[in-house]
Short mmCIF file of C-alpha atoms in Angstrom, two decimals:
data_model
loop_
_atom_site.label_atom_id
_atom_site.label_comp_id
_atom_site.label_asym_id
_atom_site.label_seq_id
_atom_site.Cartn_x
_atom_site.Cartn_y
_atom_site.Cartn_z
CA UNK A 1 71.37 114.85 225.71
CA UNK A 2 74.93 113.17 225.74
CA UNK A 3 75.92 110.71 223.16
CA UNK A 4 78.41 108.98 225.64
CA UNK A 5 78.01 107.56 229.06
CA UNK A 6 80.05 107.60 231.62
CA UNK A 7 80.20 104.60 234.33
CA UNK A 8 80.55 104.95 237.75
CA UNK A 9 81.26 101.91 239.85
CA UNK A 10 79.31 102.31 243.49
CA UNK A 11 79.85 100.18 246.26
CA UNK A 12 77.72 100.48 249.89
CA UNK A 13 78.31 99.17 253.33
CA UNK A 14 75.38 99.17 255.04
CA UNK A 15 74.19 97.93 258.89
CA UNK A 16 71.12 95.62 257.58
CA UNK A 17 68.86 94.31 254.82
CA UNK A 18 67.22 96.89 254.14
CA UNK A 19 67.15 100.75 253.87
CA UNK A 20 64.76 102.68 255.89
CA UNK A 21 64.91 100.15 259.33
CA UNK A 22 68.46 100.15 258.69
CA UNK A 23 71.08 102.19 257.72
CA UNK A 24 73.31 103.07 254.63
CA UNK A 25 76.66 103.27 256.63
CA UNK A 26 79.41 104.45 253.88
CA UNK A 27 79.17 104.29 249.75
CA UNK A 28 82.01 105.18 247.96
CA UNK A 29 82.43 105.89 243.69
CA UNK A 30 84.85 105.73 241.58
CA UNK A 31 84.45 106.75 237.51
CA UNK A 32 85.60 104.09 235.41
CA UNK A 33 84.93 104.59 231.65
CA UNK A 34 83.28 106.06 228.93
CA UNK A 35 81.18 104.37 225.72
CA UNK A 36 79.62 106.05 222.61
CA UNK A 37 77.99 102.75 222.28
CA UNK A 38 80.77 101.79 219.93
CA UNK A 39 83.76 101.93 222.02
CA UNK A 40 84.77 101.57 225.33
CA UNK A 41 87.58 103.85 227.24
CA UNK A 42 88.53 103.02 230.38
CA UNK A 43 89.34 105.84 233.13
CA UNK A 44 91.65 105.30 236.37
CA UNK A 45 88.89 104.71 238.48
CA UNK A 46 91.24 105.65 241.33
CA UNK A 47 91.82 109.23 239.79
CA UNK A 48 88.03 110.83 240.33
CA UNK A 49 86.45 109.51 243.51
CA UNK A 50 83.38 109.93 246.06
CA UNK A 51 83.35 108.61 249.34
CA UNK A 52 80.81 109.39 252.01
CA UNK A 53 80.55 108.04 255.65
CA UNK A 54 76.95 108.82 257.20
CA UNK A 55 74.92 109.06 260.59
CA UNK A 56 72.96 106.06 261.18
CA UNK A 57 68.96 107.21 260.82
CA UNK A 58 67.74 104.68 262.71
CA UNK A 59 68.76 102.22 266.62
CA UNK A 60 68.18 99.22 264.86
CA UNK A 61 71.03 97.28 263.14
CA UNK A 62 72.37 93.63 262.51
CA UNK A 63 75.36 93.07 264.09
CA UNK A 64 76.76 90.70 261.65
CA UNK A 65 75.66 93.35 258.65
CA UNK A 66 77.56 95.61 260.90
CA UNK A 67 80.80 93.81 261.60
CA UNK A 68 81.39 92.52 257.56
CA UNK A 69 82.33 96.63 257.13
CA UNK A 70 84.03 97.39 260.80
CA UNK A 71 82.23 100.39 260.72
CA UNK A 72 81.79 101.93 264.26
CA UNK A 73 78.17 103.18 264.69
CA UNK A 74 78.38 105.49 267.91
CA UNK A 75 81.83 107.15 266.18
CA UNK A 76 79.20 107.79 263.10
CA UNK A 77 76.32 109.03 264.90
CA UNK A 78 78.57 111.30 266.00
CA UNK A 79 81.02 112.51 262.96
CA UNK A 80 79.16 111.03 260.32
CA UNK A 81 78.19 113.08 257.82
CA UNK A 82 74.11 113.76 257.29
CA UNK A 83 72.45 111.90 254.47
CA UNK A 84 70.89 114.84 253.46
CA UNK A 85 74.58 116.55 252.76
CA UNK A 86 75.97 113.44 251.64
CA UNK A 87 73.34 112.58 249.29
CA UNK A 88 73.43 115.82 247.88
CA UNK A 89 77.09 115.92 247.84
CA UNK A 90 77.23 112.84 245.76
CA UNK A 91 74.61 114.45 242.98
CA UNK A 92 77.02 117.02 242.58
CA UNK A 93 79.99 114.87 242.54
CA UNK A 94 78.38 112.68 239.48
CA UNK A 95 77.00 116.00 238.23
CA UNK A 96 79.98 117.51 237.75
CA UNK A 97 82.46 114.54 236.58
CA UNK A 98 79.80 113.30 233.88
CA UNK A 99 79.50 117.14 232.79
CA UNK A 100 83.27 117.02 232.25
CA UNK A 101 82.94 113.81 230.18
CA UNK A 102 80.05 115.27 228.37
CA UNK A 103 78.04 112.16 228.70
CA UNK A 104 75.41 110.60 230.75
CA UNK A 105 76.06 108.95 234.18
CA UNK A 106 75.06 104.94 234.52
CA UNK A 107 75.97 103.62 237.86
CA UNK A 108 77.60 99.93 237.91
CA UNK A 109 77.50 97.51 240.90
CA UNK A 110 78.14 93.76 241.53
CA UNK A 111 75.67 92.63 242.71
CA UNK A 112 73.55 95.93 241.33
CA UNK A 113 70.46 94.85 243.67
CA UNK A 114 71.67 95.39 247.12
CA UNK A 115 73.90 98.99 246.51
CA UNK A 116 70.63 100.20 244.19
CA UNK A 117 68.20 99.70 246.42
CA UNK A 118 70.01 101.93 249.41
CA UNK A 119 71.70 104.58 247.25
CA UNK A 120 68.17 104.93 245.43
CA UNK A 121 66.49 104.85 248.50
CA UNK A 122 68.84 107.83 250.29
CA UNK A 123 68.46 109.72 247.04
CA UNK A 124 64.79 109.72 246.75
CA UNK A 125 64.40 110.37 250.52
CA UNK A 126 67.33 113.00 251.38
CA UNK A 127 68.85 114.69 248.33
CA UNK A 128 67.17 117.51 246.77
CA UNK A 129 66.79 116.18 243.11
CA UNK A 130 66.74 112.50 243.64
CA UNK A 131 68.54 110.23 242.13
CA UNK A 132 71.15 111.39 239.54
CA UNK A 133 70.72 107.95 237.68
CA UNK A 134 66.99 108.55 237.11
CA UNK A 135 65.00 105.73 238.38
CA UNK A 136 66.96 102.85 235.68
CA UNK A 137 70.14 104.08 234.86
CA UNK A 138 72.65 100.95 235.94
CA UNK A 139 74.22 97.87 235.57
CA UNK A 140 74.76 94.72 237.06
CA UNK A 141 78.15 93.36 236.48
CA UNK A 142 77.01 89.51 237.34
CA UNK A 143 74.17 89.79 234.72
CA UNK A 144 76.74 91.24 232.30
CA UNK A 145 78.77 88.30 233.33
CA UNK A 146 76.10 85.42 232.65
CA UNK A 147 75.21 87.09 229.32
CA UNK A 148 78.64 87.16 228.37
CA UNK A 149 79.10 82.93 229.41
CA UNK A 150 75.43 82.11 228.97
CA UNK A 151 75.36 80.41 232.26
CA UNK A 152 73.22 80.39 234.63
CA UNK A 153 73.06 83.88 237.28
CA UNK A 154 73.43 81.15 239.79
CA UNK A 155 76.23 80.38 238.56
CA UNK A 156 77.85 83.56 238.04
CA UNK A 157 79.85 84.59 241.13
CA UNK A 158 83.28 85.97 241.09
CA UNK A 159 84.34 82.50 242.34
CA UNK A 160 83.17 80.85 239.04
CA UNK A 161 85.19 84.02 236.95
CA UNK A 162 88.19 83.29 234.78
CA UNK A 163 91.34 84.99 236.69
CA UNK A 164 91.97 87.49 233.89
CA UNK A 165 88.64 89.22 234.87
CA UNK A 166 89.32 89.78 238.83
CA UNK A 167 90.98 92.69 239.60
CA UNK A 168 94.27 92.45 241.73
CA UNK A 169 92.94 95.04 244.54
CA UNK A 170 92.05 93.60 247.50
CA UNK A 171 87.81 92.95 248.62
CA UNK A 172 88.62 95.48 251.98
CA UNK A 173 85.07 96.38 252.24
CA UNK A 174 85.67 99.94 252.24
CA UNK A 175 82.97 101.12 250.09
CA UNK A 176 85.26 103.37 248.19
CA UNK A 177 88.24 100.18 248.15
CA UNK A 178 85.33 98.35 246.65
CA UNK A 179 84.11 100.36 244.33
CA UNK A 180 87.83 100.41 242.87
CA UNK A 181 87.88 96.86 242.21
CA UNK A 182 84.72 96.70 241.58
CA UNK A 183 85.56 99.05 238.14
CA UNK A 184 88.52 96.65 237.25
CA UNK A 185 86.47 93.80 236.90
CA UNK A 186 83.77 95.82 234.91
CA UNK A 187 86.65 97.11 232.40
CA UNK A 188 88.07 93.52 231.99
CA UNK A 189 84.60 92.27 231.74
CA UNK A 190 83.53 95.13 228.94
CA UNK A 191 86.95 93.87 227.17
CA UNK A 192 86.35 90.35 227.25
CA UNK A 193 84.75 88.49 224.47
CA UNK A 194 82.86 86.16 226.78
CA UNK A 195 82.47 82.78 226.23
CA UNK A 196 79.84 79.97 225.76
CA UNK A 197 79.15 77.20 227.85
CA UNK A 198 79.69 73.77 226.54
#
């Protein structure tokens, strides 16, 4: 097994709460970094991307899930791409880039909750192999974040985050946008010291 692992920031734009009643509408990746467990290098996270736009699999959304992304669900049932394709595209996306980097993929995600539980969900349902993180392999930046502070989770939104952690791409939600800054703040953050709370 790889002595290294390599992060991949994921961010998902979905039409509800939920995965199964509702769908997984676009996820996009980006490859951020490597660590030996001693030292951290950051990648371009713009320079090896996934993005993925899929068919709804189900009639049922919520329309104010649906408007945050201003995806268009009747353009993607009929051009979106089939989870079973996409999921299995993605594998081999993060098969291949973490086989360059010898190392071991870990998928990163602010919060990790919500983007885990679809992008696990489509992997164990449509791709071939399942998921290509195993069942555990991933990281939430806002528990990094309150471990980092020791404050409260609560209490650990990007709002509450020093400036020199945010990254200075814009929130577009566009998964693969997202994921972008997403891997900015998780480099700063994996930089920063951290501080304690007084």
């Amino acid at each position: 097994m790889p002595k290294r692992e390599l992060y991949i920031s994921v961010d998902v734009e979905a039409d509800g709460p939920i995965p199964g009643p509702y769908s997984m509408l676009s996820f996009g990746m980006a490859a951020c970094g490597t660590s030996d467990g001693r030292d951290f290098t950051p990648l371009d996270p713009a320079e090896s991307t996934f993005y993925a736009e899929l068919k709804p699999i189900s009639d049922e959304y919520v329309p104010e899930a649906l408007a945050v992304s201003g995806l268009d669900r009747d353009l993607l049932a009929a051009e979106g791409r089939e989870p079973a394709e996409a999921m299995n595209a993605a594998t081999a996306w993060v098969t291949e880039v973490t086989a360059a980097a010898n190392a071991s993929p870990v998928l990163v995600a602010y919060p990790l909750g919500f983007d885990w539980m679809f992008l696990y969900w489509y992997w164990t349902r449509f791709a071939d192999t399942g998921s290509p993180f195993g069942h555990s392999r991933h990281l939430d930046l806002k528990s990094l974040y309150a471990a980092k502070t020791n404050a409260m989770v609560t209490r650990s939104t990007k709002r509450q985050m020093p400036p020199e952690l945010l990254s200075d791409q814009p929130h577009t939600h566009n998964a693969l946008d997202d994921a972008i800054e997403q891997a900015e703040l998780f480099q700063n953050l994996t930089h920063w010291p951290g501080r304690g709370n007084p």
